[in-house]
PDB file of C-alpha atoms in Angstrom:
ATOM      1  CA  UNK U 254    -106.898 145.517   8.433  1.00 44.00           C
ATOM      2  CA  UNK U 255    -109.058 148.496   9.471  1.00 44.00           C
ATOM      3  CA  UNK U 256    -107.212 151.641  10.352  1.00 50.00           C
ATOM      4  CA  UNK U 257    -107.684 153.314  13.701  1.00 47.00           C
ATOM      5  CA  UNK U 258    -109.543 156.678  13.859  1.00 48.00           C
ATOM      6  CA  UNK U 259    -106.370 158.348  15.134  1.00 52.00           C
ATOM      7  CA  UNK U 260    -104.370 157.173  12.096  1.00 56.00           C
ATOM      8  CA  UNK U 261    -107.018 158.191   9.550  1.00 62.00           C
ATOM      9  CA  UNK U 262    -107.380 161.627  11.150  1.00 64.00           C
ATOM     10  CA  UNK U 263    -103.614 162.090  11.061  1.00 67.00           C
ATOM     11  CA  UNK U 264    -103.561 161.152   7.374  1.00 73.00           C
ATOM     12  CA  UNK U 265    -106.249 163.719   6.587  1.00 73.00           C
ATOM     13  CA  UNK U 266    -104.305 166.438   8.400  1.00 73.00           C
ATOM     14  CA  UNK U 267    -101.148 165.429   6.546  1.00 74.00           C
ATOM     15  CA  UNK U 268    -102.901 165.690   3.166  1.00 78.00           C
ATOM     16  CA  UNK U 269    -104.180 169.169   3.995  1.00 75.00           C
ATOM     17  CA  UNK U 270    -100.691 170.192   5.104  1.00 76.00           C
ATOM     18  CA  UNK U 271     -99.195 168.986   1.824  1.00 78.00           C
ATOM     19  CA  UNK U 272    -101.857 170.858  -0.158  1.00 78.00           C
ATOM     20  CA  UNK U 273    -101.311 174.035   1.853  1.00 76.00           C
ATOM     21  CA  UNK U 274     -97.554 173.696   1.380  1.00 78.00           C
ATOM     22  CA  UNK U 275     -97.910 173.389  -2.399  1.00 80.00           C
ATOM     23  CA  UNK U 276    -100.192 176.428  -2.532  1.00 78.00           C
ATOM     24  CA  UNK U 277     -97.790 178.354  -0.300  1.00 78.00           C
ATOM     25  CA  UNK U 278     -94.843 177.597  -2.578  1.00 80.00           C
ATOM     26  CA  UNK U 279     -96.829 178.693  -5.633  1.00 77.00           C
ATOM     27  CA  UNK U 280     -97.863 181.941  -3.991  1.00 76.00           C
ATOM     28  CA  UNK U 281     -94.294 182.624  -2.920  1.00 79.00           C
ATOM     29  CA  UNK U 282     -93.141 182.144  -6.518  1.00 77.00           C
ATOM     30  CA  UNK U 283     -95.811 184.573  -7.762  1.00 74.00           C
ATOM     31  CA  UNK U 284     -94.903 187.117  -5.098  1.00 71.00           C
ATOM     32  CA  UNK U 285     -91.190 186.832  -5.852  1.00 74.00           C
ATOM     33  CA  UNK U 286     -91.867 187.290  -9.560  1.00 74.00           C
ATOM     34  CA  UNK U 287     -93.895 190.436  -8.876  1.00 69.00           C
ATOM     35  CA  UNK U 288     -91.149 191.849  -6.671  1.00 67.00           C
ATOM     36  CA  UNK U 289     -88.568 191.134  -9.380  1.00 61.00           C
ATOM     37  CA  UNK U 290     -90.689 192.902 -11.992  1.00 57.00           C
ATOM     38  CA  UNK U 291     -90.979 195.931  -9.720  1.00 54.00           C
ATOM     39  CA  UNK U 292     -87.199 196.061  -9.384  1.00 48.00           C
ATOM     40  CA  UNK U 293     -86.729 195.867 -13.152  1.00 45.00           C
ATOM     41  CA  UNK U 294     -89.320 198.497 -14.118  1.00 51.00           C
ATOM     42  CA  UNK U 295     -89.351 200.861 -11.176  1.00 52.00           C
ATOM     43  CA  UNK U 296     -85.900 200.489  -9.674  1.00 49.00           C
ATOM     44  CA  UNK U 297     -83.660 203.541  -9.367  1.00 49.00           C
ATOM     45  CA  UNK U 298     -81.128 204.193 -12.182  1.00 49.00           C
ATOM     46  CA  UNK U 299     -77.481 204.579 -11.245  1.00 50.00           C
ATOM     47  CA  UNK U 300     -76.658 206.789 -14.294  1.00 52.00           C
ATOM     48  CA  UNK U 301     -77.028 210.593 -14.147  1.00 55.00           C
ATOM     49  CA  UNK U 302     -79.606 212.110 -16.492  1.00 57.00           C
ATOM     50  CA  UNK U 303     -78.233 213.440 -19.791  1.00 59.00           C
ATOM     51  CA  UNK U 304     -78.174 217.211 -20.314  1.00 65.00           C
ATOM     52  CA  UNK U 305     -77.401 218.825 -23.684  1.00 61.00           C
ATOM     53  CA  UNK U 306     -74.218 220.950 -23.900  1.00 60.00           C
ATOM     54  CA  UNK U 307     -74.550 224.721 -23.809  1.00 60.00           C
ATOM     55  CA  UNK U 308     -74.140 226.555 -27.178  1.00 58.00           C
ATOM     56  CA  UNK U 309     -72.142 229.796 -27.485  1.00 59.00           C
ATOM     57  CA  UNK U 310     -73.259 230.880 -30.985  1.00 55.00           C
ATOM     58  CA  UNK U 311     -76.286 232.889 -32.047  1.00 58.00           C
ATOM     59  CA  UNK U 312     -79.608 231.617 -30.769  1.00 57.00           C
ATOM     60  CA  UNK U 313     -81.363 229.097 -32.874  1.00 53.00           C
ATOM     61  CA  UNK U 314     -84.757 229.645 -34.316  1.00 53.00           C
ATOM     62  CA  UNK U 315     -87.480 228.987 -31.794  1.00 57.00           C
ATOM     63  CA  UNK U 316     -88.740 225.451 -31.902  1.00 58.00           C
ATOM     64  CA  UNK U 317     -92.424 225.350 -32.629  1.00 57.00           C
ATOM     65  CA  UNK U 318     -94.454 223.739 -29.905  1.00 60.00           C
ATOM     66  CA  UNK U 319     -96.914 221.192 -31.179  1.00 59.00           C
ATOM     67  CA  UNK U 320    -100.475 221.941 -30.403  1.00 60.00           C
ATOM     68  CA  UNK U 321    -102.466 219.403 -28.421  1.00 56.00           C
ATOM     69  CA  UNK U 322    -104.859 217.370 -30.515  1.00 59.00           C
ATOM     70  CA  UNK U 323    -108.499 218.047 -30.164  1.00 57.00           C
ATOM     71  CA  UNK U 324    -110.088 215.650 -27.643  1.00 56.00           C
ATOM     72  CA  UNK U 325    -112.327 213.014 -29.120  1.00 52.00           C
ATOM     73  CA  UNK U 326    -115.765 213.134 -27.597  1.00 53.00           C
ATOM     74  CA  UNK U 327    -116.943 209.821 -26.105  1.00 51.00           C
ATOM     75  CA  UNK U 328    -113.498 208.323 -25.490  1.00 53.00           C
ATOM     76  CA  UNK U 329    -111.945 207.971 -22.028  1.00 54.00           C
ATOM     77  CA  UNK U 330    -108.232 207.598 -21.426  1.00 53.00           C
ATOM     78  CA  UNK U 331    -107.183 204.027 -20.720  1.00 54.00           C
ATOM     79  CA  UNK U 332    -106.988 203.203 -17.020  1.00 54.00           C
ATOM     80  CA  UNK U 333    -103.521 202.574 -15.627  1.00 52.00           C
ATOM     81  CA  UNK U 334    -102.864 198.916 -14.735  1.00 60.00           C
ATOM     82  CA  UNK U 335    -101.100 199.832 -11.498  1.00 67.00           C
ATOM     83  CA  UNK U 336    -104.274 199.595  -9.406  1.00 75.00           C
ATOM     84  CA  UNK U 337    -105.097 196.083 -10.630  1.00 77.00           C
ATOM     85  CA  UNK U 338    -101.560 194.910  -9.957  1.00 71.00           C
ATOM     86  CA  UNK U 339    -101.691 196.355  -6.455  1.00 77.00           C
ATOM     87  CA  UNK U 340    -104.999 194.606  -5.710  1.00 77.00           C
ATOM     88  CA  UNK U 341    -103.604 191.313  -7.028  1.00 77.00           C
ATOM     89  CA  UNK U 342    -100.554 191.589  -4.811  1.00 75.00           C
ATOM     90  CA  UNK U 343    -102.726 192.232  -1.768  1.00 79.00           C
ATOM     91  CA  UNK U 344    -104.745 189.099  -2.576  1.00 82.00           C
ATOM     92  CA  UNK U 345    -101.537 187.077  -2.869  1.00 77.00           C
ATOM     93  CA  UNK U 346    -100.316 188.434   0.485  1.00 79.00           C
ATOM     94  CA  UNK U 347    -103.606 187.476   2.165  1.00 82.00           C
ATOM     95  CA  UNK U 348    -103.432 183.971   0.676  1.00 80.00           C
ATOM     96  CA  UNK U 349     -99.865 183.623   1.933  1.00 78.00           C
ATOM     97  CA  UNK U 350    -100.928 184.539   5.461  1.00 83.00           C
ATOM     98  CA  UNK U 351    -103.823 182.033   5.350  1.00 85.00           C
ATOM     99  CA  UNK U 352    -101.524 179.234   4.153  1.00 77.00           C
ATOM    100  CA  UNK U 353     -98.997 179.968   6.887  1.00 79.00           C
ATOM    101  CA  UNK U 354    -101.746 179.887   9.533  1.00 80.00           C
ATOM    102  CA  UNK U 355    -103.092 176.585   8.154  1.00 79.00           C
ATOM    103  CA  UNK U 356     -99.613 175.059   8.239  1.00 76.00           C
ATOM    104  CA  UNK U 357     -98.989 176.207  11.818  1.00 81.00           C
ATOM    105  CA  UNK U 358    -102.358 174.901  13.040  1.00 79.00           C
ATOM    106  CA  UNK U 359    -101.894 171.587  11.233  1.00 75.00           C
ATOM    107  CA  UNK U 360     -98.414 171.018  12.606  1.00 75.00           C
ATOM    108  CA  UNK U 361     -99.617 171.907  16.117  1.00 75.00           C
ATOM    109  CA  UNK U 362    -102.495 169.423  15.877  1.00 75.00           C
ATOM    110  CA  UNK U 363    -100.249 166.640  14.615  1.00 71.00           C
ATOM    111  CA  UNK U 364     -97.732 167.336  17.378  1.00 69.00           C
ATOM    112  CA  UNK U 365    -100.479 167.290  20.001  1.00 71.00           C
ATOM    113  CA  UNK U 366    -101.770 163.953  18.722  1.00 67.00           C
ATOM    114  CA  UNK U 367     -98.323 162.412  19.110  1.00 64.00           C
ATOM    115  CA  UNK U 368     -98.206 163.298  22.809  1.00 58.00           C
ATOM    116  CA  UNK U 369     -99.179 160.474  25.204  1.00 55.00           C
ATOM    117  CA  UNK U 370    -102.604 160.987  26.753  1.00 56.00           C
ATOM    118  CA  UNK U 371    -101.945 158.735  29.720  1.00 53.00           C
ATOM    119  CA  UNK U 372    -100.306 155.482  30.750  1.00 52.00           C
ATOM    120  CA  UNK U 373     -99.886 152.879  28.038  1.00 50.00           C
ATOM    121  CA  UNK U 374    -102.965 150.643  28.001  1.00 47.00           C
ATOM    122  CA  UNK U 375    -102.626 146.927  28.573  1.00 47.00           C
ATOM    123  CA  UNK U 376    -103.548 144.681  25.637  1.00 45.00           C
ATOM    124  CA  UNK U 377    -106.933 143.843  27.082  1.00 44.00           C
ATOM    125  CA  UNK U 378    -107.702 147.545  27.648  1.00 47.00           C
ATOM    126  CA  UNK U 379    -107.348 148.335  23.941  1.00 43.00           C
ATOM    127  CA  UNK U 380    -110.543 146.422  23.176  1.00 45.00           C
ATOM    128  CA  UNK U 381    -113.752 148.396  22.883  1.00 49.00           C
ATOM    129  CA  UNK U 382    -116.134 148.098  25.818  1.00 57.00           C
ATOM    130  CA  UNK U 383    -113.709 146.386  28.213  1.00 62.00           C
ATOM    131  CA  UNK U 384    -114.138 147.584  31.823  1.00 71.00           C
ATOM    132  CA  UNK U 385    -111.413 149.333  33.753  1.00 75.00           C
ATOM    133  CA  UNK U 386    -109.498 147.569  36.564  1.00 77.00           C
ATOM    134  CA  UNK U 387    -111.534 149.462  39.170  1.00 78.00           C
ATOM    135  CA  UNK U 388    -114.789 148.266  37.607  1.00 78.00           C
ATOM    136  CA  UNK U 389    -113.452 144.717  37.554  1.00 79.00           C
ATOM    137  CA  UNK U 390    -112.551 144.924  41.239  1.00 81.00           C
ATOM    138  CA  UNK U 391    -115.945 146.287  42.248  1.00 80.00           C
ATOM    139  CA  UNK U 392    -117.937 143.802  40.183  1.00 78.00           C
ATOM    140  CA  UNK U 393    -115.833 140.846  41.283  1.00 79.00           C
ATOM    141  CA  UNK U 394    -115.989 141.827  44.956  1.00 78.00           C
ATOM    142  CA  UNK U 395    -119.785 142.092  44.798  1.00 75.00           C
ATOM    143  CA  UNK U 396    -120.079 138.777  42.955  1.00 73.00           C
ATOM    144  CA  UNK U 397    -117.851 136.938  45.414  1.00 74.00           C
ATOM    145  CA  UNK U 398    -119.973 138.217  48.281  1.00 66.00           C
ATOM    146  CA  UNK U 399    -123.185 137.115  46.576  1.00 56.00           C
ATOM    147  CA  UNK U 400    -121.954 133.671  45.448  1.00 55.00           C
ATOM    148  CA  UNK U 401    -121.590 130.994  48.096  1.00 53.00           C
ATOM    149  CA  UNK U 402    -118.677 128.870  46.917  1.00 62.00           C
ATOM    150  CA  UNK U 403    -116.556 126.277  48.675  1.00 64.00           C
ATOM    151  CA  UNK U 404    -119.478 125.727  51.032  1.00 60.00           C
ATOM    152  CA  UNK U 405    -121.956 122.888  50.927  1.00 59.00           C
ATOM    153  CA  UNK U 406    -122.084 119.148  50.376  1.00 65.00           C
ATOM    154  CA  UNK U 407    -119.746 117.374  48.042  1.00 78.00           C
ATOM    155  CA  UNK U 408    -116.187 116.148  47.946  1.00 90.00           C
ATOM    156  CA  UNK U 409    -113.277 118.549  48.428  1.00 92.00           C
ATOM    157  CA  UNK U 410    -112.210 117.882  44.837  1.00 93.00           C
ATOM    158  CA  UNK U 411    -115.561 118.912  43.380  1.00 92.00           C
ATOM    159  CA  UNK U 412    -115.773 121.961  45.667  1.00 90.00           C
ATOM    160  CA  UNK U 413    -112.385 123.303  44.548  1.00 92.00           C
ATOM    161  CA  UNK U 414    -113.106 122.664  40.863  1.00 92.00           C
ATOM    162  CA  UNK U 415    -116.525 124.300  41.162  1.00 89.00           C
ATOM    163  CA  UNK U 416    -114.924 127.313  42.865  1.00 88.00           C
ATOM    164  CA  UNK U 417    -112.587 127.820  39.907  1.00 92.00           C
ATOM    165  CA  UNK U 418    -115.420 127.370  37.405  1.00 90.00           C
ATOM    166  CA  UNK U 419    -117.396 130.019  39.297  1.00 88.00           C
ATOM    167  CA  UNK U 420    -114.450 132.424  39.084  1.00 90.00           C
ATOM    168  CA  UNK U 421    -114.239 131.782  35.341  1.00 91.00           C
ATOM    169  CA  UNK U 422    -117.936 132.576  34.953  1.00 89.00           C
ATOM    170  CA  UNK U 423    -117.565 135.761  36.991  1.00 86.00           C
ATOM    171  CA  UNK U 424    -114.749 136.942  34.730  1.00 86.00           C
ATOM    172  CA  UNK U 425    -116.963 136.482  31.677  1.00 86.00           C
ATOM    173  CA  UNK U 426    -119.860 138.293  33.342  1.00 84.00           C
ATOM    174  CA  UNK U 427    -117.614 141.182  34.381  1.00 82.00           C
ATOM    175  CA  UNK U 428    -116.574 141.623  30.751  1.00 82.00           C
ATOM    176  CA  UNK U 429    -112.961 140.456  30.544  1.00 84.00           C
ATOM    177  CA  UNK U 430    -112.404 138.923  27.077  1.00 85.00           C
ATOM    178  CA  UNK U 431    -110.804 135.527  26.844  1.00 85.00           C
ATOM    179  CA  UNK U 432    -108.114 134.736  24.293  1.00 84.00           C
ATOM    180  CA  UNK U 433    -108.682 131.795  22.004  1.00 83.00           C
ATOM    181  CA  UNK U 434    -105.621 129.808  23.121  1.00 87.00           C
ATOM    182  CA  UNK U 435    -106.016 130.670  26.799  1.00 91.00           C
ATOM    183  CA  UNK U 436    -106.654 127.867  29.259  1.00 93.00           C
ATOM    184  CA  UNK U 437    -109.089 128.140  32.145  1.00 92.00           C
ATOM    185  CA  UNK U 438    -106.251 128.550  34.628  1.00 93.00           C
ATOM    186  CA  UNK U 439    -104.504 131.240  32.556  1.00 94.00           C
ATOM    187  CA  UNK U 440    -107.743 133.165  32.033  1.00 93.00           C
ATOM    188  CA  UNK U 441    -108.775 133.243  35.701  1.00 92.00           C
ATOM    189  CA  UNK U 442    -105.260 134.150  36.861  1.00 93.00           C
ATOM    190  CA  UNK U 443    -105.078 136.958  34.286  1.00 92.00           C
ATOM    191  CA  UNK U 444    -108.382 138.613  35.116  1.00 87.00           C
ATOM    192  CA  UNK U 445    -107.701 138.330  38.855  1.00 91.00           C
ATOM    193  CA  UNK U 446    -104.388 140.066  38.155  1.00 90.00           C
ATOM    194  CA  UNK U 447    -106.312 142.791  36.306  1.00 86.00           C
ATOM    195  CA  UNK U 448    -108.444 143.214  39.430  1.00 87.00           C
ATOM    196  CA  UNK U 449    -105.203 143.489  41.471  1.00 88.00           C
ATOM    197  CA  UNK U 450    -106.160 140.582  43.698  1.00 90.00           C
ATOM    198  CA  UNK U 451    -103.749 139.060  46.205  1.00 93.00           C
ATOM    199  CA  UNK U 452    -101.234 137.324  43.929  1.00 94.00           C
ATOM    200  CA  UNK U 453    -100.081 134.789  46.525  1.00 95.00           C
ATOM    201  CA  UNK U 454    -103.674 133.776  47.227  1.00 94.00           C
ATOM    202  CA  UNK U 455    -104.419 133.525  43.496  1.00 94.00           C
ATOM    203  CA  UNK U 456    -101.372 131.290  42.937  1.00 96.00           C
ATOM    204  CA  UNK U 457    -102.354 129.125  45.905  1.00 96.00           C
ATOM    205  CA  UNK U 458    -105.906 128.667  44.659  1.00 94.00           C
ATOM    206  CA  UNK U 459    -104.696 127.994  41.098  1.00 95.00           C
ATOM    207  CA  UNK U 460    -102.324 125.279  42.321  1.00 96.00           C
ATOM    208  CA  UNK U 461    -105.111 123.660  44.339  1.00 95.00           C
ATOM    209  CA  UNK U 462    -107.403 123.747  41.287  1.00 94.00           C
ATOM    210  CA  UNK U 463    -104.724 122.099  39.139  1.00 95.00           C
ATOM    211  CA  UNK U 464    -104.292 119.402  41.768  1.00 95.00           C
ATOM    212  CA  UNK U 465    -108.029 118.797  42.134  1.00 94.00           C
ATOM    213  CA  UNK U 466    -108.653 118.842  38.384  1.00 93.00           C
ATOM    214  CA  UNK U 467    -105.823 116.709  37.063  1.00 93.00           C
ATOM    215  CA  UNK U 468    -104.427 114.609  39.927  1.00 92.00           C
ATOM    216  CA  UNK U 469    -105.548 111.059  40.678  1.00 92.00           C
ATOM    217  CA  UNK U 470    -104.813 110.994  44.388  1.00 92.00           C
ATOM    218  CA  UNK U 471    -107.565 111.971  46.838  1.00 93.00           C
ATOM    219  CA  UNK U 472    -108.036 115.645  47.685  1.00 94.00           C
ATOM    220  CA  UNK U 473    -108.160 116.083  51.432  1.00 94.00           C
ATOM    221  CA  UNK U 474    -110.193 118.406  53.606  1.00 92.00           C
ATOM    222  CA  UNK U 475    -106.931 120.166  54.419  1.00 95.00           C
ATOM    223  CA  UNK U 476    -106.630 121.183  50.746  1.00 94.00           C
ATOM    224  CA  UNK U 477    -110.217 122.429  50.873  1.00 92.00           C
ATOM    225  CA  UNK U 478    -109.402 124.519  53.966  1.00 92.00           C
ATOM    226  CA  UNK U 479    -106.404 126.025  52.167  1.00 94.00           C
ATOM    227  CA  UNK U 480    -108.624 126.859  49.183  1.00 92.00           C
ATOM    228  CA  UNK U 481    -111.131 128.585  51.453  1.00 90.00           C
ATOM    229  CA  UNK U 482    -108.348 130.607  53.073  1.00 91.00           C
ATOM    230  CA  UNK U 483    -106.998 131.656  49.660  1.00 92.00           C
ATOM    231  CA  UNK U 484    -110.469 132.645  48.480  1.00 89.00           C
ATOM    232  CA  UNK U 485    -111.009 134.758  51.598  1.00 88.00           C
ATOM    233  CA  UNK U 486    -107.686 136.510  50.986  1.00 90.00           C
ATOM    234  CA  UNK U 487    -108.762 137.246  47.401  1.00 90.00           C
ATOM    235  CA  UNK U 488    -112.073 138.676  48.585  1.00 87.00           C
ATOM    236  CA  UNK U 489    -110.335 140.858  51.167  1.00 88.00           C
ATOM    237  CA  UNK U 490    -107.812 142.195  48.630  1.00 89.00           C
ATOM    238  CA  UNK U 491    -110.636 143.323  46.330  1.00 86.00           C
ATOM    239  CA  UNK U 492    -112.218 145.571  48.971  1.00 84.00           C
ATOM    240  CA  UNK U 493    -111.527 149.301  49.476  1.00 80.00           C
ATOM    241  CA  UNK U 494    -108.668 150.008  51.923  1.00 70.00           C
ATOM    242  CA  UNK U 495    -110.893 150.824  54.922  1.00 60.00           C
ATOM    243  CA  UNK U 496    -113.153 147.842  54.493  1.00 57.00           C
ATOM    244  CA  UNK U 497    -110.164 145.635  53.704  1.00 55.00           C
ATOM    245  CA  UNK U 498    -108.730 146.218  57.182  1.00 58.00           C
ATOM    246  CA  UNK U 499    -112.065 145.462  58.846  1.00 54.00           C
ATOM    247  CA  UNK U 500    -112.500 142.235  56.874  1.00 52.00           C
ATOM    248  CA  UNK U 501    -108.987 141.082  57.749  1.00 51.00           C
ATOM    249  CA  UNK U 502    -109.722 141.645  61.417  1.00 54.00           C
ATOM    250  CA  UNK U 503    -112.960 139.654  61.134  1.00 51.00           C
ATOM    251  CA  UNK U 504    -111.222 136.795  59.335  1.00 46.00           C
ATOM    252  CA  UNK U 505    -108.433 136.727  61.913  1.00 53.00           C
ATOM    253  CA  UNK U 506    -110.942 136.562  64.768  1.00 50.00           C
ATOM    254  CA  UNK U 507    -112.806 133.753  63.050  1.00 47.00           C
ATOM    255  CA  UNK U 508    -109.620 131.765  62.628  1.00 47.00           C
ATOM    256  CA  UNK U 509    -108.745 132.274  66.297  1.00 49.00           C
ATOM    257  CA  UNK U 510    -112.231 131.134  67.309  1.00 50.00           C
ATOM    258  CA  UNK U 511    -111.924 127.940  65.258  1.00 46.00           C
ATOM    259  CA  UNK U 512    -108.506 127.340  66.779  1.00 50.00           C
TER     260      UNK U 512
END
């Protein structure tokens, strides 16, 4: 199963954090060892310096002072190792600071990636290239205005079935994926729910489609009129709020005129 980009990026950050932590521990051990050596070699002594006792007898013979050896031409005194040790300690300190910064940045990035970036996506939204609910609404509203359905010759049964088939085709054209085990009714109801269509109208139209598709008794013109009313309610619910009110007023006037 392929891993998501977020998971692989988190794993890379975690590996770098582990590496930086190991290096940091090693540098801390080296620094602690150097500090311990300084305490052993250069630490202050708690014992007072020894002084020889004073003599009361006659003075001793003068102690001859050794003469300094003649300097050897071409030789230089060996350089004290203190400077090299100091430079090494400064390098260790700089490496410690870099490791600490890397650890802080890595932890901050991992913590930021765990924060939610928005509302939890629905299962269909996790697929690549799937449109947003707003895009579904706009595309479906335009398609329903362009397609003339539930109008024309034919029996009420065929008109209702053809209406549902047209809705199924529109869902595919809009870009809503269909699950393998999903029936036609489940698919159309789901993508109309994604578009936030009128749920009562969707349920009404779905029930009429089931009746027209699978029943053996005749489908009346009254059922066709109910299907048209449900489809109009779906179209109205897909419009922007301002236009939705205007369309409802127009539909209401048309119904009063027919009455």
